[in-house]
XYZ file of C-alpha atoms in Angstrom:
193
model
C 0.426 -11.494 -28.226
C 1.555 -15.090 -28.606
C -2.051 -16.265 -28.461
C -3.060 -13.794 -31.223
C -0.176 -14.922 -33.371
C -1.015 -18.615 -32.936
C -4.749 -18.058 -33.569
C -3.960 -16.360 -36.876
C -2.396 -19.617 -38.105
C -5.246 -21.654 -39.654
C -3.711 -25.083 -39.628
C -3.356 -26.755 -36.156
C -0.163 -28.564 -37.139
C 1.459 -25.272 -38.225
C 0.419 -23.665 -34.923
C 1.970 -26.534 -32.981
C 5.174 -26.280 -35.042
C 5.423 -22.512 -34.283
C 4.919 -23.183 -30.592
C 7.662 -25.827 -30.571
C 10.043 -23.444 -32.339
C 9.384 -20.774 -29.683
C 9.957 -23.214 -26.828
C 13.185 -24.441 -28.433
C 14.368 -20.847 -28.893
C 13.847 -20.199 -25.170
C 15.654 -23.363 -24.262
C 12.752 -24.266 -21.995
C 13.741 -21.509 -19.571
C 11.818 -18.414 -20.674
C 10.023 -18.057 -17.354
C 12.851 -19.186 -15.107
C 14.759 -16.735 -12.947
C 18.507 -16.610 -13.501
C 20.627 -18.453 -10.946
C 21.976 -16.268 -8.126
C 25.442 -14.860 -8.515
C 28.053 -16.947 -6.714
C 29.040 -15.679 -3.296
C 32.473 -14.226 -2.818
C 34.468 -14.372 0.378
C 36.177 -11.301 1.730
C 39.950 -11.934 1.721
C 41.285 -12.982 5.099
C 37.869 -13.770 6.585
C 37.548 -17.064 8.453
C 35.416 -19.774 6.839
C 31.731 -18.872 7.103
C 32.402 -15.166 7.667
C 32.787 -12.214 5.356
C 30.435 -13.551 2.720
C 28.610 -11.091 0.495
C 27.468 -10.941 -3.091
C 29.416 -7.706 -3.541
C 31.611 -6.493 -0.656
C 31.834 -2.985 -2.146
C 28.040 -2.572 -1.981
C 27.031 -0.968 1.358
C 23.558 -2.440 0.824
C 24.960 -5.954 1.254
C 26.384 -6.255 4.774
C 29.645 -8.123 5.170
C 29.783 -9.988 8.453
C 33.214 -9.708 10.024
C 34.440 -9.443 13.589
C 35.393 -5.785 13.102
C 33.815 -3.671 10.397
C 34.629 -0.044 9.698
C 31.684 2.091 8.681
C 31.712 2.744 4.968
C 33.348 -0.600 4.145
C 30.157 -2.468 3.337
C 29.159 -3.234 6.905
C 25.632 -1.947 6.417
C 25.997 0.566 9.253
C 27.193 4.159 8.917
C 28.380 5.752 12.182
C 29.526 9.360 12.192
C 30.658 11.966 14.682
C 30.170 15.554 13.541
C 32.046 18.087 15.726
C 30.545 21.527 16.106
C 29.598 24.009 18.827
C 31.690 22.178 21.425
C 29.692 18.943 21.006
C 30.049 15.975 18.704
C 26.739 14.978 17.115
C 26.239 11.238 16.635
C 24.557 9.914 13.523
C 23.861 6.227 13.009
C 22.236 4.826 9.855
C 21.394 1.378 8.573
C 22.627 1.500 4.968
C 22.116 -2.225 4.436
C 19.165 -4.316 3.324
C 18.634 -6.229 6.596
C 17.615 -5.136 10.086
C 20.534 -4.289 12.391
C 20.405 -4.779 16.173
C 22.921 -2.721 18.160
C 23.807 -2.713 21.871
C 23.212 0.490 23.839
C 26.802 1.409 24.740
C 28.851 3.689 22.471
C 32.628 3.660 22.946
C 34.957 6.555 22.148
C 38.413 5.771 20.768
C 41.358 8.079 20.085
C 44.104 7.512 17.536
C 47.576 7.514 19.068
C 50.693 6.607 17.075
C 48.545 5.070 14.321
C 46.634 2.839 16.772
C 43.087 3.225 18.097
C 42.488 2.914 21.852
C 39.619 3.625 24.210
C 39.600 7.022 25.918
C 39.953 6.532 29.690
C 37.399 8.281 31.868
C 34.716 8.839 29.233
C 31.369 8.382 30.921
C 28.397 6.499 29.570
C 27.306 7.311 26.025
C 24.299 5.358 24.806
C 22.090 4.913 21.770
C 18.912 6.625 22.944
C 16.550 8.991 21.192
C 16.897 11.853 23.719
C 18.460 12.829 27.036
C 15.123 12.229 28.766
C 14.806 8.645 27.501
C 16.477 5.561 28.923
C 18.569 3.634 26.427
C 17.094 0.261 25.509
C 19.509 -2.649 25.911
C 19.227 -3.246 22.174
C 18.228 -0.862 19.381
C 17.017 -2.324 16.101
C 17.217 -0.243 12.922
C 15.272 -1.180 9.807
C 16.996 -0.718 6.419
C 17.263 3.008 5.696
C 16.538 4.049 9.299
C 18.675 6.643 11.071
C 19.187 7.436 14.747
C 20.504 10.728 16.142
C 21.381 10.046 19.809
C 22.255 12.978 22.101
C 25.699 14.424 21.336
C 28.942 13.482 23.033
C 30.103 16.570 24.917
C 33.766 15.949 24.032
C 34.533 15.334 27.684
C 35.597 12.725 30.170
C 33.438 12.189 33.241
C 29.880 13.166 32.365
C 29.899 12.718 28.599
C 26.356 12.930 27.251
C 23.558 15.412 28.049
C 24.967 16.911 31.289
C 28.409 18.106 32.301
C 28.479 18.348 36.109
C 31.774 16.508 36.658
C 33.608 16.626 33.355
C 36.790 17.787 31.657
C 37.484 18.303 27.930
C 39.426 15.605 26.116
C 42.735 16.353 24.397
C 42.886 17.504 20.788
C 43.218 14.693 18.269
C 41.448 12.163 16.048
C 38.548 10.231 17.524
C 35.858 7.781 16.441
C 32.788 6.088 17.883
C 32.438 2.302 18.149
C 29.239 0.267 18.570
C 28.611 -3.469 18.898
C 25.875 -5.750 17.632
C 23.523 -7.003 20.355
C 24.879 -10.534 20.036
C 28.467 -9.267 20.384
C 29.516 -10.773 17.045
C 30.202 -7.455 15.293
C 32.223 -4.420 16.308
C 31.539 -1.408 14.096
C 33.977 1.506 14.133
C 32.746 4.864 12.862
C 34.378 7.358 10.565
C 37.186 9.297 12.317
C 36.705 12.958 13.212
C 39.097 15.592 14.587
C 38.768 17.669 17.745
C 40.888 20.824 17.817
């Protein structure tokens, strides 16, 4: 379009003048990309941690020592009780790959504090009861994993219940860790009645 406009001008000096006016109007930056938005630091995060362009955006992970799912950590971890089992659902809601260690912890809320549930057997991030859990599971952005359910028991806790006992009623949540141990991600709480 610009070329057609300039070619319609018959005098070369007039064409050059029009071109200079257009460049001046752009400020010399018509084809430049805008500078990136300044990073913001999450309040209370140590220097070098908790940096994100927008901490409220779950697509931009915030790196902190402990992140609760749904707070911009890039990982959503849910327990969905039903039929005597608690289905696990893990999703990478961020824009970067996430590498998570195999072990899944179960915590119970007592007097407003979260603590591990004693006696809960091994629960791991694996695709099925027949598969061994890899030491580290990597999820691409948008990927989800549905490991075998927690049986809501102590003792044998996932897939088989040969030596197990039901846990007490209350509020629980799952916790996973990054493979490098730098992040601890607590899932959304759920209630067992």
